[in-house]
Structures are given as C-alpha cells and as structure tokens.
Amino acid sequence: MAGHNRLVLILGDQLNPKISAIETADKATDVILMAEVASEATYVAHHKRKLAFVFSAMRHFAQELRQSGWRVVYTKLDDPQNAGDVVSEARRQMQMLGVTQLVVTEPSEYRLNHALLESDLSIQMVDDDRFIATHQEFQTWADGRKQLRMEYFYRDMRRKTGLLMCDDGPQGGQWNFDAENRKPAKGDLFMPSPVKVQPDPITQEVLELVEEKFAKNFGRLDGFWFAVTRKDALVALEHFASTALAGFGDYQDAMLSGEPFLYHSILAQYINIGLLTPLEVCARVERAYYDGAAPLNAVEGYIRQIIGWREYVRGIYWLKMPDYTDQNFLDASRDLPLFYWDAQTDMACMASAIEQTRDEAYAHHIQRLMVTGNFAMLAGVDPFQVHEWYLAVYADAYEWVEAPNVIGMSQFADGGILGSKPYAASGNYISKMSDYCSGCRYDVKQKTGENACPFNPLYWDFLDRNQAKLRGNPRLSHVFRTWDKMDDVKKTEYRISAQKFLASL
Ligand code: FAD
Ligand code: DLZ
Ligand code: SF4
C-alpha cells in the first residue's frame, strides 16, 4: 500500500481528536491504527463494565475519525489475524501497509510504554499534552525537596493554569477551603444522579462480546449506562456542573447506603480515556463559580482533585516506577480476602462498597480510601494484591493513577512518599461519615469482643503491630500516646479480638 508514510497508533485511553499523535499526523499520507488486543484486556482481570466501556469507546472513536476523513485500520478482539498484543499488532499492520515509522502518544502506563520503547519498531513517541505538568516539570519540582506534598504542587498548578486566580492571588484569599467541606449526608437530601446513556448497536455488540469472552470476570454488564462518545461525555460534564457540583464540597466525604454517586462527578473514566480533557472539565467547573451557580468551597475542592491530586499522583508514578508497585513498607502479607470478590461479609460498609463496585465499576473516593482500602491496610493484606484488585475493578483504573492512590495513599506501602501518614481509622470514622453502621450486624460502639465493629480492634492492632515503623511519625504521636496510656488488659483485649477476627477471614 504505497503512499502511506507513518502508522499512528491510538491506544484505548487516548481517545481524543486532539491527542498529540494525531496533531503530528497528516490525513493525506498517514494511517491510524486502533487495536483491541488480548494482552491489554487481560493484564489484570478487568471488570466486565470497564472492558465494554473501553472497547465501545474505541469503536465509536474510530468511526468518528473515519467520518472526519482519516484512514483508520481497526483490529477487533475476535479478528482471527489479531496478533494479540500492541507491539505485535503494530508490527503486523506496519508490514501489511509497508510503513516503517510508528507514531504514538506516550502510553500512560509504564508497562506498555516500556514494551514499545524496548521493541524493534521504529517509534516516534510524543508527549501526552493532556496533562498539565510535564514529566520534566514534576521532576524539577520534586528535586531537592525532603518531602513531596500535594498542597504545594497544587499551588504551582493553580498559578500555571490561572484557574481560580485573581491579580493578587488565589480567589477568595485562600488556596484551599477544605475546612468548609466534608459534612456527613442525610438520606433525605436531594440526590442528583449521573446522566445515563442507552447502549446503541455498537455498544450492544461489545456487550455481547464481553459477556461471551470474559464471562468469568468480576462485575455486572446489565444496565450499562456509561457515555462512550465525547459528545455524551460532554453532556455528562454539563449535567454534573449544573446539578451536583454545588454540593460536591460539602458531601465529598459522605457515604450513604443505596447512594453510590452522591455529589460526585463520575467523570474520571471519561477523563482517563480522553473523552474529556482535565482542563476543559476544570474550565467548566470554574465557570460555575463565576456564574454564581456553585460556591467556592465546592469549585476549589473539585479543581484541586484534578489539577492537584490527579497531576501529583501521575508525577509520583513516573518518578518512582518501575519499583513503585512492589513497595511493601509494612511487610504486609495476608491474602486479599475472598469477600472482595463476592461481597459475602457481615460488615455492612464493606458489603455495600463491594456490591456497588460489582454493579457499577464505581465507588467514590472515601469508599475506596476509608472502607475497602482502610480495611485491607488494617488487616495487613499484601499491597500488591490490593493494587491488582483496584486496577481490575474500577472503570477509571489505569496504573499511573491507581497505583499511587493504592500503594501510597491507601496502603502506606511506599512508607510516606505520597502521604505523610497512613489513612488508618477505626469504625468511628465510618459511623460519623455514613449511615452504614445502623444496618450492620456489628456494633460500632463496642471496642472488643464478638460483636465489636472489626475496624475497632483492627485499628489498634495495626498500630501495635507496626509500632517500630510508625512510632517515629510525628502525625501519629497523639495516637501512640493514647495507646501507651491504655492498661495492659485493654491492650490484650484489642489484640485478641483482632486476632480472632483475622483468623476468621
Ligand atoms: P470526583 O469525586 O467527582 O472527583 C473529581 C475528579 O478528580 C475525578 O474524576 C478524578 O479525575 C480526580 N480525582 C479525585 N481524586 C483523585 C485522586 N486521589 N487521584 C487522582 N485523581 C483524582 N482515580 C482514578 O481515576 N483511577 C483509579 O484507578 C483510582 N484508584 C483509586 C484507588 C484508591 C484506593 C483511592 C483512594 C482513590 C483512587 N482514585 C482513582 C481517585 C478517586 O477515588 C477517583 O478519581 C474518583 O473516585 C473517581 O470518581 P469521580 O469521577 O466521581 O470523582
Ligand atoms: C484498558 C484497555 C483495554 C481493556 N483494552 C485495550 C485494547 O484492547 N487496546 C488498547 O489499545 N487499549 C486498551 N486498553 C487501554 C490500555 O490498557 C492503555 O492504553 C494502556 O494501559 C496505557 O499504557
Ligand atoms: Fe462497618 Fe463497623 Fe459500621 Fe459495621 S459497624 S458498618 S463494620 S464501620
């Protein structure tokens, strides 16, 4: 096939018409390659909904590219000629087209980035300019700092983007309004719901493919409602900005039974595969503040999650890979309990978060951090197994964002690179921020014994077990003081209750 200069590879999380690889390409001479490949579909046992979401969004994106005049080669998962992995499929297509040069926007995960760079293909890898900070900028920011803390990085990102900035500094005179956030929610609140899209024939075909080829994977496909095009993802953004954003700050950390979404945006899966860009999301949210449609605490809090946390975790990932996912600072070695897959546990908070994860491929931040994540850390589960679970079960999960959140923030397995102390909490925190405890067989007020909330003895047992590594942490000095003041009988009761519970897992 003479006349084609280069093959432009577009990966499943690069579905934006302005992605840098496409910006460097020429419609007249270059061909775009998109491929559904077994290696990407199986490097962890992804949730069925995540697979269907990615494949359907890829197929829709290929159709849009063709409609706008690009020549697109698209390999479906069940194509008998499919080479099975990204590098081999690119090589096969390059040979068929007689093309010697491959162009790709840098893959977001180390694994694939490395596989492409180590391959025998002639590759032009271009920066992913969807992110606000370049690798070099993050490296420069991190160089020479004793501690990497998100808050200071975030301020630089505010200055760089100009979001919520006025001539004399940050809007409202403060960088961060979290003191006004984090209220518990009541069941009778008005509850916005995300926009739900009816599957079209392309999505239907993909749903059947996933049901057939990934029947044993975790998760439910029925009721699939994710947007799979940029157009519908923009509708979802608009809907969030006009219905839920105003309550985002107040109820950011709240949890309610039967309410999986609360005032969250449910946009991460769209942002992470390119249907929306982080900056356009922030610009829309900022407009809501200037229009008087949402208060500053909500808007600043939301923008911080994206230009602060999202960029910061990506920076840490690329700074610390390839070793980051093997970190195990607390030497935790327990196997992930089976109930992370079947939700068969009497702990109402855990059952609720896991059932919702199975049904929606979604749980919000506090469920991920303070329920399933907190439990795994307190119980001493092997952080790599926890990491693989999170990478598999959420529709928005890609290693560059998942691993720092799991290994660093939630399991403290990096020993404090990402966060300054472990997010460990007893049942009291969950009771304060949710209504789960009223429907639980355990009693959150009981500290030890058969009916005590398991988070209570596990919390103290965790601190006791890990004293040698955690005692020196200044942010934990007050909890160790409380532990030290406890009499030996009480301490033994905590230890025995925790051991009995762990033995029952
Ligand atoms: P909202 O609550 O509406 O937040 C707005 C946006 O901010 C999100 O869409 C996301 O883009 C960004 N954001 C918020 N918090 C974070 C954060 N800590 N890190 C990076 N971005 C953030 N996020 C992922 O995108 N993929 C993951 O695989 C992932 N795994 C996580 C694992 C654990 C243990 C924890 C504690 C957090 C994880 N997060 C992950 C971060 C966060 O929980 C999700 O981004 C969020 O729940 C997605 O839902 P939402 O779009 O409704 O977010
Ligand atoms: C997540 C995913 C899945 C399930 N399948 C594919 C695929 O078949 N083809 C593809 O190009 N991308 C897929 N993706 C997204 C990739 O895993 C993602 O682009 C890389 O992990 C980024 O390094
Ligand atoms: Fe969870 Fe404990 Fe409350 Fe039960 S009592 S819902 S286990 S925090």
Coordinates of C-alpha atoms and ligand atoms in Angstrom, one line a residue:
M1 CA 0.0 0.0 0.0
A2 CA 2.3 2.8 -1.3
G3 CA 1.9 6.4 -0.3
H4 CA 1.4 6.0 3.4
N5 CA 4.2 7.5 5.5
R6 CA 3.5 6.5 9.0
L7 CA 1.2 4.4 11.2
V8 CA -0.3 6.4 14.0
L9 CA -1.2 4.2 17.0
I10 CA -4.1 5.3 19.2
L11 CA -4.4 3.4 22.4
G12 CA -7.7 2.7 24.3
D13 CA -7.0 5.6 26.7
Q14 CA -6.1 8.1 24.1
L15 CA -9.5 8.7 22.5
N16 CA -9.3 12.5 21.9
P17 CA -9.2 14.0 18.4
K18 CA -6.6 16.5 19.7
I19 CA -4.3 13.8 21.1
S20 CA -0.7 14.7 20.3
A21 CA -0.1 11.7 18.0
I22 CA -3.0 12.9 15.8
E23 CA -1.8 16.5 15.9
T24 CA 1.5 15.5 14.4
A25 CA -0.1 13.3 11.7
D26 CA -1.2 14.1 8.1
K27 CA -4.6 12.9 6.9
A28 CA -3.3 12.7 3.3
T29 CA -0.5 10.3 4.0
D30 CA -0.7 8.7 7.4
V31 CA -2.9 5.8 8.6
I32 CA -4.3 5.4 12.1
L33 CA -4.2 2.1 13.9
M34 CA -6.5 1.1 16.7
A35 CA -6.5 -2.5 18.1
E36 CA -8.4 -4.4 20.7
V37 CA -5.8 -6.8 21.9
A38 CA -5.8 -9.7 24.4
S39 CA -2.8 -8.5 26.3
E40 CA -4.4 -5.2 27.2
A41 CA -7.7 -6.9 28.0
T42 CA -6.1 -9.5 30.4
Y43 CA -3.1 -7.9 32.1
V44 CA -5.5 -7.8 35.0
A45 CA -8.9 -9.4 35.1
H46 CA -10.7 -6.1 34.3
H47 CA -14.3 -5.6 35.4
K48 CA -16.7 -6.5 32.6
R49 CA -18.1 -3.0 32.5
K50 CA -14.6 -1.5 32.1
L51 CA -13.9 -3.8 29.2
A52 CA -17.2 -2.9 27.5
F53 CA -16.6 0.8 28.1
V54 CA -13.1 0.8 26.6
F55 CA -14.0 -1.3 23.6
S56 CA -17.2 0.6 22.8
A57 CA -15.5 4.0 23.2
M58 CA -12.6 2.8 20.9
R59 CA -15.1 1.7 18.2
H60 CA -17.0 4.9 18.4
F61 CA -13.8 6.9 18.2
A62 CA -12.6 5.0 15.2
Q63 CA -15.9 5.7 13.5
E64 CA -15.6 9.5 14.3
L65 CA -12.1 9.6 12.9
R66 CA -13.2 8.0 9.7
Q67 CA -16.1 10.4 9.4
S68 CA -13.6 13.3 9.7
G69 CA -11.5 11.9 6.9
W70 CA -8.9 9.7 8.5
R71 CA -7.9 6.3 7.1
V72 CA -8.3 4.0 10.1
V73 CA -7.3 0.4 10.4
Y74 CA -9.2 -1.2 13.3
T75 CA -8.5 -4.7 14.6
K76 CA -11.3 -6.2 16.6
L77 CA -10.6 -8.6 19.6
D78 CA -12.1 -11.6 17.8
D79 CA -10.3 -11.0 14.4
P80 CA -8.5 -14.3 13.7
Q81 CA -5.5 -12.3 12.4
N82 CA -5.2 -10.3 15.6
A83 CA -1.6 -10.6 16.8
G84 CA -2.7 -10.3 20.5
D85 CA -0.6 -7.5 21.9
V86 CA 0.1 -3.9 21.0
V87 CA 3.6 -4.3 19.7
S88 CA 2.9 -7.4 17.6
E89 CA -0.3 -5.9 16.2
A90 CA 1.5 -2.7 15.3
R91 CA 4.3 -4.7 13.6
R92 CA 1.8 -6.8 11.7
Q93 CA 0.0 -3.7 10.4
M94 CA 3.2 -1.9 9.5
Q95 CA 4.3 -4.9 7.4
M96 CA 0.9 -5.1 5.7
L97 CA 0.9 -1.4 4.9
G98 CA 4.6 -1.2 4.0
V99 CA 5.1 1.5 6.7
T100 CA 8.4 1.8 8.6
Q101 CA 7.6 4.5 11.2
L102 CA 5.2 4.3 14.1
V103 CA 3.9 7.4 15.9
V104 CA 2.3 7.1 19.3
T105 CA 1.5 9.4 22.2
E106 CA 3.4 8.1 25.2
P107 CA 1.4 5.3 26.8
S108 CA 0.2 6.3 30.2
E109 CA 1.3 3.0 31.9
Y110 CA 5.0 2.1 32.4
R111 CA 4.3 -1.5 31.3
L112 CA 3.3 -0.6 27.8
N113 CA 5.5 2.5 27.5
H114 CA 8.5 0.2 28.2
A115 CA 7.3 -2.6 25.9
L116 CA 7.1 -0.1 22.9
L117 CA 10.4 1.5 23.6
E118 CA 12.1 -1.8 24.0
S119 CA 10.7 -3.2 20.8
D120 CA 12.4 -3.4 17.5
L121 CA 9.9 -0.9 15.9
S122 CA 11.0 2.5 14.7
I123 CA 8.9 4.7 17.0
Q124 CA 8.3 8.4 17.4
M125 CA 6.9 8.8 20.9
V126 CA 5.3 12.2 21.5
D127 CA 4.4 13.8 24.9
D128 CA 0.9 13.4 26.3
D129 CA -0.1 17.1 26.5
R130 CA -3.4 16.3 28.1
F131 CA -1.5 16.6 31.4
I132 CA -0.8 20.0 32.9
A133 CA 2.6 19.2 34.3
T134 CA 5.3 17.6 32.1
H135 CA 7.5 14.9 33.5
Q136 CA 10.3 17.4 33.5
E137 CA 8.3 20.0 35.4
F138 CA 7.4 17.4 38.1
Q139 CA 10.9 16.2 38.3
T140 CA 12.2 19.8 38.7
W141 CA 9.5 20.5 41.4
A142 CA 10.5 17.3 43.3
D143 CA 14.2 17.7 43.0
G144 CA 15.9 18.6 46.3
R145 CA 12.6 18.5 48.3
K146 CA 12.7 16.5 51.5
Q147 CA 9.0 15.8 51.3
L148 CA 6.7 15.8 48.4
R149 CA 3.4 17.3 49.4
M150 CA 0.4 17.7 47.1
E151 CA -0.7 21.1 48.5
Y152 CA 2.5 23.0 47.3
F153 CA 2.5 21.3 44.0
Y154 CA -1.2 22.2 43.6
R155 CA -0.5 25.9 44.1
D156 CA 2.0 25.8 41.3
M157 CA -0.6 24.2 39.1
R158 CA -3.1 27.0 40.0
R159 CA -0.5 29.6 39.0
K160 CA 0.3 27.7 35.8
T161 CA -3.3 27.3 34.7
G162 CA -4.7 30.6 36.1
L163 CA -7.7 28.6 37.4
L164 CA -9.4 30.5 40.3
M165 CA -6.7 33.1 40.3
C166 CA -7.0 36.8 40.5
D167 CA -4.4 39.6 40.3
D168 CA -3.5 39.4 43.9
G169 CA -3.5 35.6 44.4
P170 CA -6.0 32.8 44.8
Q171 CA -9.7 33.5 44.5
G172 CA -11.2 34.1 48.0
G173 CA -7.8 34.8 49.5
Q174 CA -7.1 31.1 50.3
W175 CA -5.7 28.2 48.3
N176 CA -7.8 25.6 50.0
F177 CA -11.3 25.6 51.5
D178 CA -11.4 22.1 52.9
A179 CA -12.2 23.4 56.4
E180 CA -15.7 24.1 55.0
N181 CA -16.1 20.7 53.3
R182 CA -16.6 17.1 54.5
K183 CA -20.0 17.0 56.1
P184 CA -22.0 13.8 56.6
A185 CA -25.1 13.4 54.4
K186 CA -28.6 12.6 55.4
G187 CA -30.8 10.2 53.4
D188 CA -33.5 12.9 52.7
L189 CA -31.1 15.1 50.7
F190 CA -31.8 15.9 47.1
M191 CA -29.7 13.3 45.3
P192 CA -28.5 14.2 41.8
S193 CA -27.9 11.2 39.5
P194 CA -25.4 10.9 36.7
V195 CA -26.6 11.0 33.1
K196 CA -27.3 7.5 31.9
V197 CA -26.8 6.7 28.2
Q198 CA -28.8 4.0 26.4
P199 CA -26.5 1.5 24.7
D200 CA -26.5 1.9 20.9
P201 CA -25.9 -1.0 18.4
I202 CA -22.1 -0.6 18.6
T203 CA -22.3 -0.9 22.4
Q204 CA -24.7 -3.8 22.2
E205 CA -22.3 -5.7 20.1
V206 CA -19.5 -5.1 22.5
L207 CA -21.6 -6.1 25.5
E208 CA -22.2 -9.4 23.8
L209 CA -18.5 -9.8 23.0
V210 CA -17.5 -9.2 26.6
E211 CA -20.2 -11.4 28.0
E212 CA -19.0 -14.2 25.8
K213 CA -15.2 -13.8 26.1
F214 CA -15.0 -12.6 29.7
A215 CA -17.9 -14.5 31.3
K216 CA -15.9 -15.2 34.5
N217 CA -14.6 -11.7 35.1
F218 CA -15.9 -9.7 38.0
G219 CA -18.9 -7.3 37.6
R220 CA -22.3 -6.9 36.0
L221 CA -23.0 -5.7 32.5
D222 CA -26.7 -5.4 32.7
G223 CA -27.8 -1.8 33.0
F224 CA -24.6 -0.5 31.3
W225 CA -25.0 3.3 31.0
F226 CA -21.6 4.9 30.5
A227 CA -21.2 7.5 27.8
V228 CA -18.9 6.1 25.1
T229 CA -18.5 9.2 22.9
R230 CA -17.1 12.6 23.6
K231 CA -20.5 14.2 22.8
D232 CA -22.2 12.2 25.5
A233 CA -19.3 12.7 28.0
L234 CA -19.7 16.5 27.4
V235 CA -23.4 16.1 28.3
A236 CA -22.4 14.3 31.5
L237 CA -20.0 17.1 32.4
E238 CA -22.7 19.7 31.8
H239 CA -25.1 17.7 33.9
F240 CA -22.6 17.5 36.8
A241 CA -21.8 21.2 36.7
S242 CA -25.5 22.1 36.8
T243 CA -26.8 19.6 39.3
A244 CA -24.2 18.1 41.6
L245 CA -21.2 20.4 41.7
A246 CA -22.7 22.8 44.2
G247 CA -22.9 20.1 46.8
F248 CA -19.6 18.5 45.9
G249 CA -17.5 20.2 48.6
D250 CA -20.0 19.7 51.5
Y251 CA -20.7 16.0 50.8
Q252 CA -17.3 14.9 49.3
D253 CA -16.5 12.5 52.1
A254 CA -20.1 11.4 52.9
M255 CA -21.3 7.8 52.3
L256 CA -24.9 6.6 52.2
S257 CA -26.4 3.1 51.7
G258 CA -28.0 2.8 48.3
E259 CA -26.5 6.0 47.1
P260 CA -23.4 5.1 45.1
F261 CA -22.9 8.5 43.4
L262 CA -23.9 11.3 45.9
Y263 CA -22.5 14.6 44.7
H264 CA -19.5 13.1 42.8
S265 CA -19.0 13.8 39.1
I266 CA -18.5 10.2 37.8
L267 CA -16.2 11.7 35.2
A268 CA -12.9 10.1 36.0
Q269 CA -13.5 7.2 33.5
Y270 CA -14.2 9.7 30.7
I271 CA -11.2 11.9 31.6
N272 CA -8.8 9.0 31.8
I273 CA -9.5 7.7 28.3
G274 CA -9.5 11.0 26.7
L275 CA -13.3 11.6 26.0
L276 CA -12.9 14.8 28.2
T277 CA -9.7 16.7 28.9
P278 CA -8.9 17.7 32.5
L279 CA -8.5 21.3 31.6
E280 CA -11.9 21.6 29.9
V281 CA -13.5 19.9 32.9
C282 CA -11.9 22.5 35.2
A283 CA -12.8 25.4 33.0
R284 CA -16.5 24.4 33.0
V285 CA -16.4 23.9 36.8
E286 CA -14.7 27.3 37.3
R287 CA -17.4 29.0 35.1
A288 CA -20.0 27.6 37.6
Y289 CA -18.3 29.7 40.3
Y290 CA -18.1 32.9 38.3
D291 CA -21.8 32.4 37.2
G292 CA -22.8 32.1 40.8
A293 CA -24.0 28.5 40.3
A294 CA -21.7 26.8 42.8
P295 CA -19.8 28.0 45.9
L296 CA -16.1 28.5 46.1
N297 CA -15.5 25.6 48.5
A298 CA -17.1 23.1 46.0
V299 CA -15.4 24.6 42.9
E300 CA -11.9 24.9 44.5
G301 CA -12.2 21.4 46.0
Y302 CA -13.1 19.9 42.7
I303 CA -10.4 21.7 40.7
R304 CA -7.9 20.6 43.4
Q305 CA -8.8 17.0 42.8
I306 CA -7.9 17.3 39.1
I307 CA -5.0 19.8 38.8
G308 CA -3.7 18.9 42.2
W309 CA -4.2 15.2 43.1
R310 CA -4.5 13.8 39.6
E311 CA -1.4 15.5 38.3
Y312 CA 0.5 14.9 41.5
V313 CA -0.1 11.1 41.5
R314 CA 0.9 10.9 37.9
G315 CA 4.1 12.7 38.8
I316 CA 4.9 10.4 41.7
Y317 CA 4.2 7.3 39.4
W318 CA 6.7 8.4 36.7
L319 CA 9.2 9.5 39.3
K320 CA 9.2 6.2 41.2
M321 CA 8.4 3.5 38.6
P322 CA 9.3 0.7 37.8
D323 CA 9.7 -0.2 41.5
Y324 CA 6.8 1.6 43.0
T325 CA 4.2 -1.2 42.7
D326 CA 6.5 -3.6 44.6
Q327 CA 6.7 -1.4 47.7
N328 CA 5.7 -3.1 50.9
F329 CA 6.9 -0.8 53.7
L330 CA 4.8 -2.5 56.4
D331 CA 5.7 -6.0 55.2
A332 CA 2.0 -7.0 54.9
S333 CA 1.5 -10.5 53.5
R334 CA -2.1 -11.6 54.1
D335 CA -4.0 -12.8 51.0
L336 CA -6.8 -10.5 49.9
P337 CA -10.0 -11.9 51.5
L338 CA -12.4 -13.6 49.1
F339 CA -15.2 -11.2 50.0
Y340 CA -13.5 -8.5 48.0
W341 CA -14.9 -10.5 45.0
D342 CA -18.3 -11.8 46.3
A343 CA -19.2 -9.2 48.9
Q344 CA -20.1 -12.0 51.4
T345 CA -19.3 -10.3 54.6
D346 CA -21.3 -9.1 57.6
M347 CA -19.5 -5.8 57.6
A348 CA -22.3 -3.6 56.1
C349 CA -19.9 -0.8 54.9
M350 CA -17.6 -3.3 53.1
A351 CA -20.5 -5.3 51.6
S352 CA -22.1 -2.0 50.4
A353 CA -18.8 -0.7 48.8
I354 CA -18.0 -4.1 47.1
E355 CA -21.6 -4.7 45.8
Q356 CA -21.6 -1.2 44.3
T357 CA -18.2 -1.9 42.8
R358 CA -19.5 -5.1 41.3
D359 CA -22.6 -3.4 39.9
E360 CA -21.2 -0.1 38.7
A361 CA -17.4 -0.5 38.4
Y362 CA -17.5 2.6 40.6
A363 CA -17.0 3.6 44.2
H364 CA -16.3 7.1 45.3
H365 CA -13.0 8.2 46.9
I366 CA -13.9 7.8 50.5
Q367 CA -15.3 4.3 50.0
R368 CA -12.1 3.4 48.2
L369 CA -9.8 5.0 50.8
M370 CA -11.6 4.7 54.2
V371 CA -13.6 1.5 53.7
T372 CA -12.0 -1.1 51.3
G373 CA -8.6 0.5 51.4
N374 CA -8.5 1.1 55.2
F375 CA -9.7 -2.4 55.9
A376 CA -7.0 -4.0 53.7
M377 CA -4.3 -2.0 55.4
L378 CA -5.5 -2.6 58.9
A379 CA -5.8 -6.4 58.2
G380 CA -2.3 -6.4 56.8
V381 CA -3.2 -7.5 53.2
D382 CA -0.3 -7.8 50.7
P383 CA -0.3 -4.4 49.0
F384 CA 0.4 -5.9 45.6
Q385 CA -2.8 -7.9 45.8
V386 CA -4.7 -4.8 46.9
H387 CA -3.2 -2.9 43.9
E388 CA -4.3 -5.6 41.4
W389 CA -7.9 -5.6 42.8
Y390 CA -8.2 -1.8 42.4
L391 CA -6.6 -1.9 39.0
A392 CA -9.2 -4.5 37.9
V393 CA -12.5 -3.4 39.4
Y394 CA -12.9 0.3 38.6
A395 CA -13.8 1.7 35.2
D396 CA -11.4 4.6 35.7
A397 CA -8.4 2.4 36.8
Y398 CA -5.1 2.8 35.0
E399 CA -1.9 2.0 36.8
W400 CA -0.5 5.6 36.6
V401 CA -3.4 6.9 38.8
E402 CA -4.4 3.7 40.6
A403 CA -1.0 2.6 41.9
P404 CA -0.1 5.9 43.8
N405 CA -3.6 6.0 45.3
V406 CA -3.4 2.4 46.4
I407 CA 0.2 1.7 47.2
G408 CA 0.9 5.2 48.5
M409 CA -2.3 6.9 49.8
S410 CA -4.3 3.9 50.9
Q411 CA -1.9 1.2 52.0
F412 CA 1.1 3.4 53.1
A413 CA 3.2 0.7 51.3
D414 CA 5.6 3.4 50.0
G415 CA 6.5 4.4 53.6
G416 CA 5.3 8.0 53.1
I417 CA 6.4 9.2 49.7
L418 CA 2.9 10.3 48.7
G419 CA 1.2 10.9 52.0
S420 CA 2.5 11.9 55.4
K421 CA 0.7 9.3 57.5
P422 CA -1.4 6.1 57.0
Y423 CA -5.1 6.7 56.4
A424 CA -6.0 4.3 59.2
A425 CA -9.3 4.7 61.0
S426 CA -11.5 2.8 63.4
G427 CA -15.2 2.3 62.9
N428 CA -15.9 5.7 64.5
Y429 CA -14.9 7.5 61.2
I430 CA -17.2 5.3 59.1
S431 CA -20.0 5.8 61.6
K432 CA -19.6 9.6 61.5
M433 CA -19.5 9.8 57.7
S434 CA -22.1 7.3 56.8
D435 CA -25.4 5.5 57.7
Y436 CA -23.9 2.0 57.2
C437 CA -23.5 1.2 60.9
S438 CA -27.2 1.3 61.7
G439 CA -27.7 -1.7 59.3
C440 CA -24.7 -3.7 60.4
R441 CA -24.6 -6.9 62.5
Y442 CA -21.6 -5.4 64.3
D443 CA -21.8 -2.7 66.9
V444 CA -19.6 0.3 66.1
K445 CA -19.6 1.4 69.8
Q446 CA -18.2 -1.9 71.1
K447 CA -14.5 -1.9 71.1
T448 CA -13.7 -5.5 71.6
G449 CA -15.5 -8.9 71.7
E450 CA -17.6 -10.9 69.2
N451 CA -20.0 -8.1 68.3
A452 CA -17.5 -5.3 68.2
C453 CA -17.1 -3.5 64.9
P454 CA -14.0 -5.2 63.4
F455 CA -12.4 -1.9 62.4
N456 CA -12.1 -1.0 66.2
P457 CA -9.7 -3.8 67.3
L458 CA -8.0 -3.9 63.9
Y459 CA -7.1 -0.3 64.2
W460 CA -5.3 -0.7 67.5
D461 CA -3.8 -4.0 66.5
F462 CA -2.5 -2.3 63.3
L463 CA -0.7 0.4 65.2
D464 CA 0.6 -2.0 67.8
R465 CA 1.9 -4.4 65.2
N466 CA 3.6 -1.7 63.2
Q467 CA 5.0 0.4 66.1
A468 CA 8.6 0.0 65.1
K469 CA 7.9 1.6 61.7
L470 CA 5.2 4.2 62.7
R471 CA 6.0 5.5 66.1
G472 CA 8.5 8.0 64.8
N473 CA 5.9 9.6 62.6
P474 CA 5.0 13.0 64.2
R475 CA 1.5 12.9 62.9
L476 CA 0.9 9.7 64.8
S477 CA 2.3 10.7 68.1
H478 CA -1.1 11.5 69.7
V479 CA -2.5 8.1 68.8
F480 CA 0.5 6.3 70.2
R481 CA 0.2 8.4 73.4
T482 CA -3.4 7.1 73.7
W483 CA -2.2 3.5 73.2
D484 CA 0.6 3.9 75.7
K485 CA -1.9 5.2 78.3
M486 CA -4.2 2.1 77.9
D487 CA -3.9 -0.5 80.6
D488 CA -2.5 -3.9 79.6
V489 CA -5.8 -5.7 80.0
K490 CA -7.4 -3.4 77.4
K491 CA -4.5 -3.7 75.1
T492 CA -4.7 -7.5 75.3
E493 CA -8.4 -7.5 74.6
Y494 CA -7.8 -5.4 71.5
R495 CA -5.1 -7.8 70.3
I496 CA -7.2 -10.9 71.0
S497 CA -10.3 -9.5 69.3
A498 CA -8.2 -8.6 66.2
Q499 CA -6.5 -12.0 66.1
K500 CA -9.8 -13.8 66.3
F501 CA -11.4 -11.7 63.6
L502 CA -8.4 -12.1 61.3
A503 CA -8.3 -15.9 61.9
S504 CA -12.0 -16.0 60.7
L505 CA -11.2 -14.4 57.4
Ligands
FAD1 P1 -15.0 13.0 41.9 O1 -15.1 12.7 43.3 O2 -16.1 13.7 41.2 O3 -13.6 13.8 41.7 C1 -13.3 14.6 40.6 C2 -12.2 14.2 39.8 O4 -11.0 14.4 40.5 C3 -12.1 12.7 39.4 O5 -12.9 12.4 38.3 C4 -10.7 12.5 39.2 O6 -10.3 12.8 37.9 C5 -10.0 13.5 40.1 N1 -9.5 12.8 41.4 C6 -10.1 12.9 42.6 N2 -9.3 12.3 43.5 C7 -8.2 11.9 42.9 C8 -7.1 11.2 43.3 N3 -6.9 10.8 44.6 N4 -6.2 10.8 42.3 C9 -6.3 11.2 41.1 N5 -7.4 11.8 40.6 C10 -8.4 12.2 41.5 N6 -8.8 7.6 40.4 C11 -8.8 7.2 39.1 O7 -9.0 8.0 38.2 N7 -8.4 5.9 38.8 C12 -8.1 5.0 39.7 O8 -7.8 3.9 39.4 C13 -8.2 5.4 41.1 N8 -8.0 4.5 42.1 C14 -8.1 4.9 43.4 C15 -7.8 4.0 44.4 C16 -7.9 4.4 45.7 C17 -7.5 3.4 46.8 C18 -8.2 5.7 46.1 C19 -8.3 6.1 47.5 C20 -8.5 6.6 45.1 C21 -8.4 6.2 43.7 N9 -8.7 7.1 42.7 C22 -8.6 6.7 41.4 C23 -9.0 8.5 43.0 C24 -10.5 8.8 43.1 O9 -11.1 7.9 44.1 C25 -11.3 8.7 41.8 O10 -10.7 9.5 40.9 C26 -12.7 9.1 42.0 O11 -13.4 8.4 42.9 C27 -13.4 9.0 40.6 O12 -14.8 9.3 40.7 P2 -15.4 10.7 40.3 O13 -15.1 10.9 38.8 O14 -16.8 10.7 40.7 O15 -14.6 11.7 41.1
DLZ2 C1 -7.8 -0.8 29.2 C2 -7.6 -1.3 27.8 C3 -8.2 -2.4 27.4 C4 -9.1 -3.2 28.3 N1 -8.1 -2.9 26.2 C5 -7.4 -2.2 25.3 C6 -7.1 -2.6 24.0 O1 -7.6 -3.7 23.6 N2 -6.4 -1.8 23.1 C7 -5.9 -0.7 23.5 O2 -5.2 0.0 22.7 N3 -6.0 -0.2 24.8 C8 -6.7 -0.9 25.6 N4 -6.9 -0.5 26.9 C9 -6.2 0.7 27.3 C10 -4.7 0.4 27.5 O3 -4.5 -0.6 28.5 C11 -3.9 1.7 27.9 O4 -3.9 2.4 26.8 C12 -2.6 1.4 28.4 O5 -2.5 0.7 29.6 C13 -1.8 2.7 28.5 O6 -0.5 2.4 28.8
SF4_3 FE1 -18.6 -1.0 59.1 FE2 -18.1 -1.3 61.7 FE3 -20.1 0.3 60.9 FE4 -20.3 -2.4 60.6 S1 -20.2 -1.3 62.5 S2 -20.8 -0.8 59.1 S3 -18.2 -3.0 60.1 S4 -17.9 0.6 60.5

